[in-house]
Amino acid sequence: ETAIPMYEQFVKKLELESGRPVRTGEFGADMKVSLLNDGPVTILIDSQTRE
């Protein structure tokens, strides 16, 4: 009950800070995204096994 308003507030803050629109999908839905890892290290966190 509080997650969606918090999410919407976060998106608005991102838009204000960046001066650009932020595209969103349906909250909590599976989304397809593309990603470019550009740095000296990439850290993967597995929240299922807590490692």
GROMACS .gro file of N, CA and C in nm:
model
  153
    1GLU      N    1   0.081  -0.120   0.000
    1GLU     CA    2   0.000   0.000   0.000
    1GLU      C    3   0.085   0.127   0.000
    2THR      N    4   0.208   0.119   0.049
    2THR     CA    5   0.294   0.238   0.046
    2THR      C    6   0.399   0.232  -0.065
    3ALA      N    7   0.418   0.115  -0.124
    3ALA     CA    8   0.526   0.099  -0.222
    3ALA      C    9   0.502   0.180  -0.349
    4ILE      N   10   0.382   0.177  -0.402
    4ILE     CA   11   0.356   0.247  -0.528
    4ILE      C   12   0.372   0.398  -0.512
    5PRO      N   13   0.315   0.463  -0.409
    5PRO     CA   14   0.339   0.606  -0.393
    5PRO      C   15   0.488   0.640  -0.375
    6MET      N   16   0.561   0.555  -0.304
    6MET     CA   17   0.706   0.579  -0.287
    6MET      C   18   0.777   0.569  -0.421
    7TYR      N   19   0.741   0.470  -0.502
    7TYR     CA   20   0.798   0.451  -0.635
    7TYR      C   21   0.770   0.573  -0.723
    8GLU      N   22   0.646   0.620  -0.723
    8GLU     CA   23   0.609   0.735  -0.804
    8GLU      C   24   0.682   0.861  -0.759
    9GLN      N   25   0.701   0.878  -0.630
    9GLN     CA   26   0.776   0.992  -0.577
    9GLN      C   27   0.922   0.984  -0.621
   10PHE      N   28   0.979   0.865  -0.618
   10PHE     CA   29   1.117   0.844  -0.661
   10PHE      C   30   1.133   0.879  -0.809
   11VAL      N   31   1.040   0.836  -0.892
   11VAL     CA   32   1.046   0.866  -1.036
   11VAL      C   33   1.038   1.017  -1.058
   12LYS      N   34   0.948   1.085  -0.989
   12LYS     CA   35   0.937   1.231  -1.002
   12LYS      C   36   1.066   1.300  -0.961
   13LYS      N   37   1.129   1.253  -0.854
   13LYS     CA   38   1.255   1.311  -0.808
   13LYS      C   39   1.364   1.292  -0.913
   14LEU      N   40   1.370   1.173  -0.974
   14LEU     CA   41   1.467   1.149  -1.081
   14LEU      C   42   1.445   1.245  -1.198
   15GLU      N   43   1.319   1.267  -1.234
   15GLU     CA   44   1.289   1.358  -1.344
   15GLU      C   45   1.331   1.501  -1.310
   16LEU      N   46   1.303   1.544  -1.188
   16LEU     CA   47   1.341   1.680  -1.147
   16LEU      C   48   1.492   1.698  -1.146
   17GLU      N   49   1.563   1.601  -1.091
   17GLU     CA   50   1.708   1.610  -1.080
   17GLU      C   51   1.778   1.602  -1.215
   18SER      N   52   1.726   1.519  -1.305
   18SER     CA   53   1.791   1.499  -1.434
   18SER      C   54   1.742   1.598  -1.540
   19GLY      N   55   1.623   1.655  -1.519
   19GLY     CA   56   1.566   1.744  -1.619
   19GLY      C   57   1.517   1.669  -1.742
   20ARG      N   58   1.501   1.540  -1.729
   20ARG     CA   59   1.458   1.456  -1.841
   20ARG      C   60   1.344   1.365  -1.795
   21PRO      N   61   1.259   1.325  -1.889
   21PRO     CA   62   1.152   1.231  -1.852
   21PRO      C   63   1.210   1.093  -1.820
   22VAL      N   64   1.148   1.024  -1.728
   22VAL     CA   65   1.190   0.889  -1.689
   22VAL      C   66   1.081   0.793  -1.734
   23ARG      N   67   1.119   0.699  -1.819
   23ARG     CA   68   1.023   0.600  -1.868
   23ARG      C   69   1.005   0.491  -1.763
   24THR      N   70   0.882   0.452  -1.743
   24THR     CA   71   0.853   0.347  -1.646
   24THR      C   72   0.762   0.243  -1.709
   25GLY      N   73   0.759   0.128  -1.647
   25GLY     CA   74   0.665   0.024  -1.687
   25GLY      C   75   0.564   0.005  -1.576
   26GLU      N   76   0.502  -0.109  -1.573
   26GLU     CA   77   0.407  -0.140  -1.468
   26GLU      C   78   0.483  -0.177  -1.342
   27PHE      N   79   0.449  -0.116  -1.229
   27PHE     CA   80   0.520  -0.141  -1.103
   27PHE      C   81   0.511  -0.288  -1.066
   28GLY      N   82   0.626  -0.349  -1.040
   28GLY     CA   83   0.631  -0.488  -0.997
   28GLY      C   84   0.625  -0.589  -1.110
   29ALA      N   85   0.615  -0.543  -1.235
   29ALA     CA   86   0.606  -0.636  -1.348
   29ALA      C   87   0.746  -0.672  -1.397
   30ASP      N   88   0.755  -0.783  -1.468
   30ASP     CA   89   0.880  -0.819  -1.534
   30ASP      C   90   0.901  -0.724  -1.651
   31MET      N   91   1.024  -0.674  -1.666
   31MET     CA   92   1.055  -0.580  -1.773
   31MET      C   93   1.180  -0.626  -1.845
   32LYS      N   94   1.184  -0.603  -1.976
   32LYS     CA   95   1.304  -0.630  -2.054
   32LYS      C   96   1.383  -0.500  -2.062
   33VAL      N   97   1.509  -0.505  -2.024
   33VAL     CA   98   1.595  -0.387  -2.029
   33VAL      C   99   1.726  -0.424  -2.096
   34SER      N  100   1.796  -0.325  -2.149
   34SER     CA  101   1.930  -0.347  -2.200
   34SER      C  102   2.028  -0.278  -2.106
   35LEU      N  103   2.149  -0.333  -2.099
   35LEU     CA  104   2.246  -0.285  -2.002
   35LEU      C  105   2.386  -0.293  -2.060
   36LEU      N  106   2.465  -0.191  -2.037
   36LEU     CA  107   2.605  -0.191  -2.076
   36LEU      C  108   2.688  -0.175  -1.949
   37ASN      N  109   2.763  -0.279  -1.914
   37ASN     CA  110   2.851  -0.273  -1.797
   37ASN      C  111   2.981  -0.206  -1.841
   38ASP      N  112   3.003  -0.084  -1.798
   38ASP     CA  113   3.119  -0.008  -1.840
   38ASP      C  114   3.197   0.035  -1.716
   39GLY      N  115   3.286  -0.050  -1.673
   39GLY     CA  116   3.365  -0.017  -1.555
   39GLY      C  117   3.465  -0.127  -1.526
   40PRO      N  118   3.544  -0.107  -1.424
   40PRO     CA  119   3.647  -0.206  -1.393
   40PRO      C  120   3.592  -0.333  -1.329
   41VAL      N  121   3.470  -0.328  -1.277
   41VAL     CA  122   3.416  -0.446  -1.210
   41VAL      C  123   3.263  -0.444  -1.217
   42THR      N  124   3.205  -0.561  -1.227
   42THR     CA  125   3.060  -0.576  -1.220
   42THR      C  126   3.029  -0.667  -1.103
   43ILE      N  127   2.941  -0.623  -1.015
   43ILE     CA  128   2.905  -0.702  -0.897
   43ILE      C  129   2.763  -0.752  -0.915
   44LEU      N  130   2.746  -0.883  -0.907
   44LEU     CA  131   2.613  -0.944  -0.914
   44LEU      C  132   2.569  -0.981  -0.774
   45ILE      N  133   2.448  -0.943  -0.737
   45ILE     CA  134   2.394  -0.976  -0.606
   45ILE      C  135   2.278  -1.071  -0.625
   46ASP      N  136   2.287  -1.189  -0.566
   46ASP     CA  137   2.180  -1.288  -0.573
   46ASP      C  138   2.098  -1.277  -0.445
   47SER      N  139   1.980  -1.217  -0.457
   47SER     CA  140   1.898  -1.196  -0.337
   47SER      C  141   1.828  -1.323  -0.291
   48GLN      N  142   1.830  -1.427  -0.374
   48GLN     CA  143   1.765  -1.552  -0.335
   48GLN      C  144   1.849  -1.629  -0.234
   49THR      N  145   1.981  -1.634  -0.254
   49THR     CA  146   2.066  -1.713  -0.165
   49THR      C  147   2.140  -1.627  -0.063
   50ARG      N  148   2.124  -1.497  -0.069
   50ARG     CA  149   2.186  -1.404   0.027
   50ARG      C  150   2.338  -1.421   0.035
   51GLU      N  151   2.403  -1.436  -0.080
   51GLU     CA  152   2.549  -1.448  -0.083
   51GLU      C  153   2.612  -1.315  -0.117
   0.00000   0.00000   0.00000
